[in-house]
Coordinates of C-alpha atoms and ligand atoms in Angstrom, one line a residue:
X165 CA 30.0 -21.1 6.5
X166 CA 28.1 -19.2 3.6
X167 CA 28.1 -22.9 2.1
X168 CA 25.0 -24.6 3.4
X169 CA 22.8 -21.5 2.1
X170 CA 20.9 -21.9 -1.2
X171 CA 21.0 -19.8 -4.1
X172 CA 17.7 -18.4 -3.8
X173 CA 15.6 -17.1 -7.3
X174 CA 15.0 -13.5 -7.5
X175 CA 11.8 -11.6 -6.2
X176 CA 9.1 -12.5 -8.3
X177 CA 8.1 -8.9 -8.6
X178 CA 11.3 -7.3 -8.1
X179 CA 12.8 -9.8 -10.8
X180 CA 10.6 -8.3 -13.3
X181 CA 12.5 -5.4 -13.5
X182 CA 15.7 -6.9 -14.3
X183 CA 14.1 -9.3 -16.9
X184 CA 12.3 -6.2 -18.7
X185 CA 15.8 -4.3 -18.5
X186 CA 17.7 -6.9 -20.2
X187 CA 14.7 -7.4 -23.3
X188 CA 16.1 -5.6 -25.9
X189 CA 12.4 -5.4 -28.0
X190 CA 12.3 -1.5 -28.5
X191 CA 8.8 -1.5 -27.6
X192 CA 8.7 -3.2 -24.5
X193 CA 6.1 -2.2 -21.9
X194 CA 7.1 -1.8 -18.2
X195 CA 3.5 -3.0 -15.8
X196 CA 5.3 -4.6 -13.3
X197 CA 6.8 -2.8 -10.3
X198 CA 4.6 -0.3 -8.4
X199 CA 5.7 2.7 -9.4
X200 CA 3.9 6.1 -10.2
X201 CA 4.9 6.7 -13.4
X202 CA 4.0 9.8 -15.8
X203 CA 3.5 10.2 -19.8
X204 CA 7.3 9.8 -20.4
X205 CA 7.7 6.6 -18.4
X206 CA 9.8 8.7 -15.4
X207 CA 9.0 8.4 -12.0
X208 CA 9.2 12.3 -11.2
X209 CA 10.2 14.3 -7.5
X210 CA 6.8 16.2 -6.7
X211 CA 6.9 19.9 -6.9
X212 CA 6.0 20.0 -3.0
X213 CA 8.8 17.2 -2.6
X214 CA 11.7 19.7 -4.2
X215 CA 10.3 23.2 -2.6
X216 CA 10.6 21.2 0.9
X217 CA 13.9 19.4 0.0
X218 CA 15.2 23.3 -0.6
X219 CA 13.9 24.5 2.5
X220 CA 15.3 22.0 4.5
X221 CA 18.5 22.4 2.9
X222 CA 18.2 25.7 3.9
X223 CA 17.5 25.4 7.3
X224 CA 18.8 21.8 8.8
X225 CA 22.0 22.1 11.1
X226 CA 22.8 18.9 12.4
X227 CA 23.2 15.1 11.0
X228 CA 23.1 14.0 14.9
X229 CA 20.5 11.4 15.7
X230 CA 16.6 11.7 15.4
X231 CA 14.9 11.1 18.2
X232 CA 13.8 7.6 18.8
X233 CA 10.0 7.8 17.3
X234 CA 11.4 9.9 14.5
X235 CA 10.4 13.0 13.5
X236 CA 7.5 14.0 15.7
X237 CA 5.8 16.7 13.1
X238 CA 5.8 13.9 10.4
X239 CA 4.2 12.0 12.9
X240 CA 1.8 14.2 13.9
X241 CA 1.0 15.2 10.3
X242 CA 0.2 11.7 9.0
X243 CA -1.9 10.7 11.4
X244 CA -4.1 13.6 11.0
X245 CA -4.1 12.6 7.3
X246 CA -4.8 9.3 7.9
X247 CA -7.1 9.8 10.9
X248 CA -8.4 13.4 10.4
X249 CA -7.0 16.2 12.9
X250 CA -10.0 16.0 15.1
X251 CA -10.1 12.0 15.7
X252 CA -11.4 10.8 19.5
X253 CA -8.4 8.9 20.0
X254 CA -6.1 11.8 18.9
X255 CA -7.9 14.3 20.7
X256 CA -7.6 11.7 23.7
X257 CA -4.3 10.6 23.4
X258 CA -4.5 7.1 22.5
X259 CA -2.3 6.5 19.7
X260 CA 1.0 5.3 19.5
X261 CA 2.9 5.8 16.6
X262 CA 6.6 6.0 15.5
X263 CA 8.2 6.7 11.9
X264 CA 9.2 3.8 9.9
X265 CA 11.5 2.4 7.3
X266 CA 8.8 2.8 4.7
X267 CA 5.9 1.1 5.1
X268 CA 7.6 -2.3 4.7
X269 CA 9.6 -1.0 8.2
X270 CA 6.3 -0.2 9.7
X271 CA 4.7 -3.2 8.8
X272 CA 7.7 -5.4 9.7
X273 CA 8.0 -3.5 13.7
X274 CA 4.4 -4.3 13.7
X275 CA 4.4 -7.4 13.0
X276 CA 7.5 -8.1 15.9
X277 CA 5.5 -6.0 18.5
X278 CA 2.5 -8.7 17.9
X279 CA 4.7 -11.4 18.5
X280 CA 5.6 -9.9 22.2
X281 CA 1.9 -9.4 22.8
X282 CA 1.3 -13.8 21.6
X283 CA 3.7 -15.2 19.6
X284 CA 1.2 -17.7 18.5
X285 CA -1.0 -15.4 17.1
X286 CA -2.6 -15.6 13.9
X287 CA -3.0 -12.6 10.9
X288 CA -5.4 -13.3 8.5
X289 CA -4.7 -11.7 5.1
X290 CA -6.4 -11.3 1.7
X291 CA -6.7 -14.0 -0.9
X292 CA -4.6 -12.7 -2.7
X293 CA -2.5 -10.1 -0.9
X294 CA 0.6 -8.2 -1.9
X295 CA 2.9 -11.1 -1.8
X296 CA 5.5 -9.3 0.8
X297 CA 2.8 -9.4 3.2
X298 CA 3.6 -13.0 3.8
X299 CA 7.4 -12.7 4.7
X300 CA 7.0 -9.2 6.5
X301 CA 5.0 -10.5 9.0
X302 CA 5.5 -14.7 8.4
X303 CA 9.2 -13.8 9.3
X304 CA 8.2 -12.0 12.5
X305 CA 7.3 -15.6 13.5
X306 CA 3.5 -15.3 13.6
X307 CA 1.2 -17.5 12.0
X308 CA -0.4 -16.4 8.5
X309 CA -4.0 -17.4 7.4
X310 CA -5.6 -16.4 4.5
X311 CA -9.2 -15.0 4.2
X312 CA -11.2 -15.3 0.6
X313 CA -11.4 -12.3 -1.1
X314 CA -11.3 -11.8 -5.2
X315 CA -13.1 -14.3 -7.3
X316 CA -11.3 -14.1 -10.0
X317 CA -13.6 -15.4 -12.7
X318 CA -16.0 -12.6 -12.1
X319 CA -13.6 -9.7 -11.0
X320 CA -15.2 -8.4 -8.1
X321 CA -14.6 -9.2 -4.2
X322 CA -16.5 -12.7 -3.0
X323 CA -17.9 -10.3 0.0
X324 CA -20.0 -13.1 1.5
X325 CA -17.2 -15.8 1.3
X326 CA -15.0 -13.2 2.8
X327 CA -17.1 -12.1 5.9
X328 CA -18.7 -16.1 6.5
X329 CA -14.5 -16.6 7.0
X330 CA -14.1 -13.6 9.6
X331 CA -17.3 -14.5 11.6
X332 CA -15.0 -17.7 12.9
X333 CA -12.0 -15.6 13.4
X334 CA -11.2 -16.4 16.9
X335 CA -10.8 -13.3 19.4
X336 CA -7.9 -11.4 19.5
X337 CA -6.4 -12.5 15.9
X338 CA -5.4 -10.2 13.8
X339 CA -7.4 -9.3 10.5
X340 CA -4.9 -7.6 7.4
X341 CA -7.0 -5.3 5.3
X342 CA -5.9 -2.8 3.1
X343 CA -6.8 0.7 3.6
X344 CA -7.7 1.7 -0.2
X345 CA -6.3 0.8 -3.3
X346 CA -6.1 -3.3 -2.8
X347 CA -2.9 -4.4 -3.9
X348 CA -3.1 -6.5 -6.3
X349 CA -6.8 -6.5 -7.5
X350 CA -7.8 -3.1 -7.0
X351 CA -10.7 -3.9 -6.1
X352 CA -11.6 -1.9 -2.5
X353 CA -14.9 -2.7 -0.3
X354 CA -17.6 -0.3 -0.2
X355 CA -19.0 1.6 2.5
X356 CA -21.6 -0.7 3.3
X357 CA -18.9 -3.4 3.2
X358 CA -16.8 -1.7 5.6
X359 CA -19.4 -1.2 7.9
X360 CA -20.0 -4.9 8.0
X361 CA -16.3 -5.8 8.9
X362 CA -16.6 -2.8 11.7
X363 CA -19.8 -5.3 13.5
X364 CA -18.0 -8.3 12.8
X365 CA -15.4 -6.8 14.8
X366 CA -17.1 -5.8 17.3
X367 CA -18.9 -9.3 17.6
X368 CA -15.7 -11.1 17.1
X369 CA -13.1 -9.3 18.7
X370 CA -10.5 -9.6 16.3
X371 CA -8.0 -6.7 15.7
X372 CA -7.8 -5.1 12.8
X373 CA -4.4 -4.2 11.1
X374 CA -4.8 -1.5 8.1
X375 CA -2.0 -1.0 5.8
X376 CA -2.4 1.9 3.9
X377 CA 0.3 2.6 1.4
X378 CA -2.2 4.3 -1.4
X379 CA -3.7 7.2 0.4
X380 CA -4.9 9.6 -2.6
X381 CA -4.4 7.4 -5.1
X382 CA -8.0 5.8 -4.9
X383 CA -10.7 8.4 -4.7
X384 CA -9.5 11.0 -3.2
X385 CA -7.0 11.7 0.3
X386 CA -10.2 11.8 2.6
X387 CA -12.9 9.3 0.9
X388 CA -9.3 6.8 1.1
X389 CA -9.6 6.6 4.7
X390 CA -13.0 6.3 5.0
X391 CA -12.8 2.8 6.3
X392 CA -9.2 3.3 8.5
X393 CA -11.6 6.2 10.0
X394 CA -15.0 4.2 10.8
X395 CA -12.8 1.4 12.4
X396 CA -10.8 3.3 14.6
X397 CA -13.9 5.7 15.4
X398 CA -15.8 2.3 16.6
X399 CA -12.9 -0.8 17.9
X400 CA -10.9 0.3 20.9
X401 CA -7.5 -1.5 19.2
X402 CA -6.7 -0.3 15.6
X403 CA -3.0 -1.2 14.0
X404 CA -2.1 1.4 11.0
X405 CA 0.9 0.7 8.7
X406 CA 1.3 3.6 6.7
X407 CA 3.7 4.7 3.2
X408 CA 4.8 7.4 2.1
X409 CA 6.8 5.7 -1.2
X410 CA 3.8 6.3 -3.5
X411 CA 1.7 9.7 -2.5
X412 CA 4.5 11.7 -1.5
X413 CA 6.7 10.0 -4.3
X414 CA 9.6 9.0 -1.5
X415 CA 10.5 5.5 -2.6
X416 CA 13.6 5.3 -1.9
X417 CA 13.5 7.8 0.9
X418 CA 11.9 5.0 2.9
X419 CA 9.3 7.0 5.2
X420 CA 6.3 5.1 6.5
X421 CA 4.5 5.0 10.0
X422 CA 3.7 2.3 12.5
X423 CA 0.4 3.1 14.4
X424 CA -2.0 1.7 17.2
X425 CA -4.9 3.0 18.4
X426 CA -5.2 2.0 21.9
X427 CA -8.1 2.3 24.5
X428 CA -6.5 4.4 26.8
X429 CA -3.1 7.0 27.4
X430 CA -1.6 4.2 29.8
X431 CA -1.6 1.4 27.3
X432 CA -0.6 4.1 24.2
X433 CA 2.2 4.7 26.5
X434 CA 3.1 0.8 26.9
X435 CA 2.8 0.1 23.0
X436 CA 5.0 3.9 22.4
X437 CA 7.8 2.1 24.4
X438 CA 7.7 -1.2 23.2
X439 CA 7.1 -0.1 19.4
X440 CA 10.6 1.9 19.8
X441 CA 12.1 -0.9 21.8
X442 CA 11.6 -3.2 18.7
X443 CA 13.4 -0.9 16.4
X444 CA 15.7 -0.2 18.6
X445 CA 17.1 -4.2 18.3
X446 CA 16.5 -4.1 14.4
X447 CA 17.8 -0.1 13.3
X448 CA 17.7 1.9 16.2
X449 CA 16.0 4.6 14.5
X450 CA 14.5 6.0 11.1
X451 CA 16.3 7.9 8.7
X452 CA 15.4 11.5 9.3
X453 CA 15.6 12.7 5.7
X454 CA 12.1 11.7 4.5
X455 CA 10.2 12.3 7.6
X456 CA 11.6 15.6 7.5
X457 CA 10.4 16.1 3.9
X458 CA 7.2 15.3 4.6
X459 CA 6.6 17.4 8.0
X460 CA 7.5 20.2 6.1
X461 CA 4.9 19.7 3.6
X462 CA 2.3 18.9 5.7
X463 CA 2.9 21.6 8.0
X464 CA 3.1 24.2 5.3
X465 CA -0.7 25.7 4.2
X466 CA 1.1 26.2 0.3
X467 CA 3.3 23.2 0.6
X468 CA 0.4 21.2 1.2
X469 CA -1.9 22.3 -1.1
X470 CA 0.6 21.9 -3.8
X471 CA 1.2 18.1 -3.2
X472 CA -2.7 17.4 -2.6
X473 CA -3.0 19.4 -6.6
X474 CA -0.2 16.5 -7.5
X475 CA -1.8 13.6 -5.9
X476 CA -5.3 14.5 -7.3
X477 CA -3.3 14.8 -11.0
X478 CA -1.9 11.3 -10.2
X479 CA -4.7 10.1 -9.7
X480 CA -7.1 11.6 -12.6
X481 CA -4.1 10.0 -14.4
X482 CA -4.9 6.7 -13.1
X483 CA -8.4 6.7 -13.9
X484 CA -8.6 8.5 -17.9
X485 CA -5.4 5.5 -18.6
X486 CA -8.1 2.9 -17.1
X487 CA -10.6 4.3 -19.2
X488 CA -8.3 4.5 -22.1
X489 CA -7.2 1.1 -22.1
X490 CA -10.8 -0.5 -21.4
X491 CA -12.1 1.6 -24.8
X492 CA -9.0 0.4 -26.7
X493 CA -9.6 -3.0 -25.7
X494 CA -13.4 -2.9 -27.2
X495 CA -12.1 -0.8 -30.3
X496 CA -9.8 -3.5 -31.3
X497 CA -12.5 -6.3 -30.1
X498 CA -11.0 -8.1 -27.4
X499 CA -13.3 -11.2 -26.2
X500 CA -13.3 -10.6 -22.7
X501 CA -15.3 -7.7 -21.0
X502 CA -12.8 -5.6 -19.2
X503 CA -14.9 -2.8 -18.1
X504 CA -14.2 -3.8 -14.2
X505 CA -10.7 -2.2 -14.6
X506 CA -12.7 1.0 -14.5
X507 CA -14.1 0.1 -11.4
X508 CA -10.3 -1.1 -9.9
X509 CA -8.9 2.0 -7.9
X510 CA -5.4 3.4 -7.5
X511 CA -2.3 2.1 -9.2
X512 CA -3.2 -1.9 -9.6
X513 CA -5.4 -3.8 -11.8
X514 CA -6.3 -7.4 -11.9
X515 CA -6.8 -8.2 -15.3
X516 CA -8.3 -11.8 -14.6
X517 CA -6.3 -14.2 -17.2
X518 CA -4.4 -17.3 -16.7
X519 CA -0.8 -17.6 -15.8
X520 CA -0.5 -19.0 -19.3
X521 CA -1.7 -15.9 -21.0
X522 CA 0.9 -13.8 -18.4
X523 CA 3.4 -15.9 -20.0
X524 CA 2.4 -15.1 -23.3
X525 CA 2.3 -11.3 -22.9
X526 CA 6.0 -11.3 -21.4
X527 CA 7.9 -13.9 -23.7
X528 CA 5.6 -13.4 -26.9
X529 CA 4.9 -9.1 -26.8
X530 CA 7.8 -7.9 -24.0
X531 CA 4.4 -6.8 -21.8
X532 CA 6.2 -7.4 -18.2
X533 CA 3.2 -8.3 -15.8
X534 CA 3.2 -9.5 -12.4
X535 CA 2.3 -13.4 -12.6
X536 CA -1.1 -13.1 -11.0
X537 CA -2.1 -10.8 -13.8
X538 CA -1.8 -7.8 -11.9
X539 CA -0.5 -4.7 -13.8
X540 CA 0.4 -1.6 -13.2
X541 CA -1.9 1.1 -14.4
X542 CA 0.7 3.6 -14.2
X543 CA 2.7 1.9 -16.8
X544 CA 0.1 2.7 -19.3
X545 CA 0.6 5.3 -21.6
X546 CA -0.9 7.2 -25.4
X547 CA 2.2 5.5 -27.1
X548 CA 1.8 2.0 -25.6
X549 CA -1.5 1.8 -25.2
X550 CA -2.5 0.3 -28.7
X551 CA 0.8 -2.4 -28.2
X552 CA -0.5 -3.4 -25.3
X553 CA -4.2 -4.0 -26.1
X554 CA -3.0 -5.6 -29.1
X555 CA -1.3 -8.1 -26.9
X556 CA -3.7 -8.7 -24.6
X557 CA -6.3 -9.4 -27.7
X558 CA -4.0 -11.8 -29.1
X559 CA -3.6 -13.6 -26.3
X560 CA -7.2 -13.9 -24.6
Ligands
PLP751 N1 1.8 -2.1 1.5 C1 1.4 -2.3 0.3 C2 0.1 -2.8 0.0 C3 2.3 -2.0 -0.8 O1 1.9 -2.2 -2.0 C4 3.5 -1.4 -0.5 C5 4.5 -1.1 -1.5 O2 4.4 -1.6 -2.7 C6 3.9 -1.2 0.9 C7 3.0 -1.5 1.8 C8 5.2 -0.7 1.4 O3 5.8 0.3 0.6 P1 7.2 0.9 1.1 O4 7.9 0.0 2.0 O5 7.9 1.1 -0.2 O6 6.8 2.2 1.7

């Protein structure tokens, strides 16, 4: 039967990571995947992360199932990290939420739950956008339009394109922005910016859907949700896909949240049912394992206060390698100004050159680069650095 299915080409991202692994060049550079990584190239287990795997070593006496929603502390936890602990709809019992499969899981249940609300319904995302948006929810069956939002040629976000495009959104679509830390441009709307897509909102009635998978990893935990917060403060419907792959440093733990913010404790009780009937048909339930790790550190005064010390070092990370590379690139005289990439937040930057000089920086200096020219700022490091402006100068 397996005959009439096509040999499919790998992940464009994900297939970057085989391609680097099989280039031999001993000073190949690694900017592809989205990945934290430190000084040595190694994607560490946070301090908080291994103090709470020990204590729950210590103290968990069952593999039985979770319940259905998952862990309820982790639960509770993110969504006063997301929302803030004292948040109107919290405090009135309006949100739905359940633990997720990462955030891919979250966005994915999301995405199936729209279809039972209209299963003609359209999501508008980003010009660009991560490109797994598109088959996360495109596979759910809904229909996917896109909304302008980098220009490219100047490196900054084509606001007035962008909002003249959401004015005509009809009502009751669904609008995908990202939370902080645009993946892949980097490039992150003000407050002023976020404030206008609040009134065209409200003046539309379209929904928005915030996926936040790089809380911390912008400005700071609580300027990050700065536009998740003014939204659901202001719209009485609010859809929250949330990760825990990058800030706690769980990849592979897969721990994420599906949210709504809903007008009222009757319909938060309709969407908590039907948001754990749709998992129930694709996995039944979350893995406990990472949801666990995180409700212990959240819930823990020290516990927490060590992992927001390690997000806050991730971060200044970020930002001195974006510096870093920006300075080398006007040491060694590159032609093009990149001083935007200072102004990109959290792990991503668009460096704004064609698909031809992408090419050139893979097959010519082993640079591996998302096609798009996004890279990973995390990949950066004091020994690469001067290799990797030199490429960059050499190809512009
Ligand atoms: N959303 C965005 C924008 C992402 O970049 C990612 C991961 O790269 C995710 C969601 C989901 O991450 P995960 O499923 O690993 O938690």
């Amino acid at each position: 039967m397996f005959e009439v299915l096509p040999q499919l080409p790998a992940d464009p991202i994900l297939g970057l990571s085989a391609a680097y692994k099989q280039d031999t060049n001993p000073h190949k550079i690694d900017l592809g995947v989205g990945v934290y990584k430190d000084e040595q190239g190694r994607t560490p287990i946070l301090q908080a992360v291994q103090k709470a795997q020990q204590i729950l070593l210590a103290n968990e006496d069952s593999k039985t199932y979770i319940t259905q929603q998952g862990v309820q502390g982790y639960i509770d936890g993110m969504l006063s990290l997301i929302l803030g602990a004292g948040h109107p709809a919290l405090l009135e019992n309006r949100v739905s939420g359940v633990q997720a499969p990462g955030g891919c899981g979250a966005l994915r249940i999301l995405a199936e739950l729209l279809t039972r609300c209209d299963k003609d319904l359209t999501v508008w995302v980003s010009d660009p956008t991560w490109a797994n948006h598109i088959p996360l929810i495109g596979n759910a069956g809904l229909t996917i339009k896109t909304y302008p939002y980098f220009d490219k040629a100047n490196a900054c976000i084509k606001f007035d394109q962008m909002t003249d495009c959401l004015s005509q959104v009809k009502k009751g679509d669904v609008v995908l922005l990202h939370g902080c830390c645009h993946n892949p441009t980097g490039a992150d709307l003000t407050h002023e910016q976020w404030q206008t897509v609040l009134e065209i909102a409200q003046q539309t009635g379209f929904v928005p859907f915030i996926d936040i998978a790089y809380q911390g990893f912008g400005d700071g935990l609580e300027e990050d949700v700065y536009g998740v917060r003014l939204l659901a403060a202001n719209l009485p419907e609010v859809i929250i896909a949330a990760s825990c792959s990058k800030n706690f440093g769980l990849y592979r733990e897969r721990v994420g949240l599906a949210a709504m913010i809903t007008p009222n404790t009757q319909t938060r009780d309709i969407t908590q049912s039907q948001i754990q009937n749709v998992a129930r048909g694709i996995y039944s339930m979350p893995p406990s394992y990472g949801g666990a790790l995180v409700d212990i550190i959240l819930n823990d005064p020290e516990l927490k206060s060590l992992w927001m010390s390690e997000v806050t070092d991730m971060r200044v990370r970020m930002q001195s390698l974006r510096a870093m590379l920006v300075n080398k690139l006007v040491e060694k005289g590159a032609s093009k100004d990149f001083s935007f990439v200072n102004q990109q937040k959290g792990m991503f930057s668009f460096l704004c050159i064609s698909p031809e000089q992408v090419d050139k920086l893979i097959n010519e200096h082993s640079v591996y680069l998302v096609g798009s020219s996004r890279v990973n700022i995390a990949g950066i490091s004091n020994q690469n650095v001067d290799a990797l402006a030199d490429a960059l100068v050499a190809v512009l």
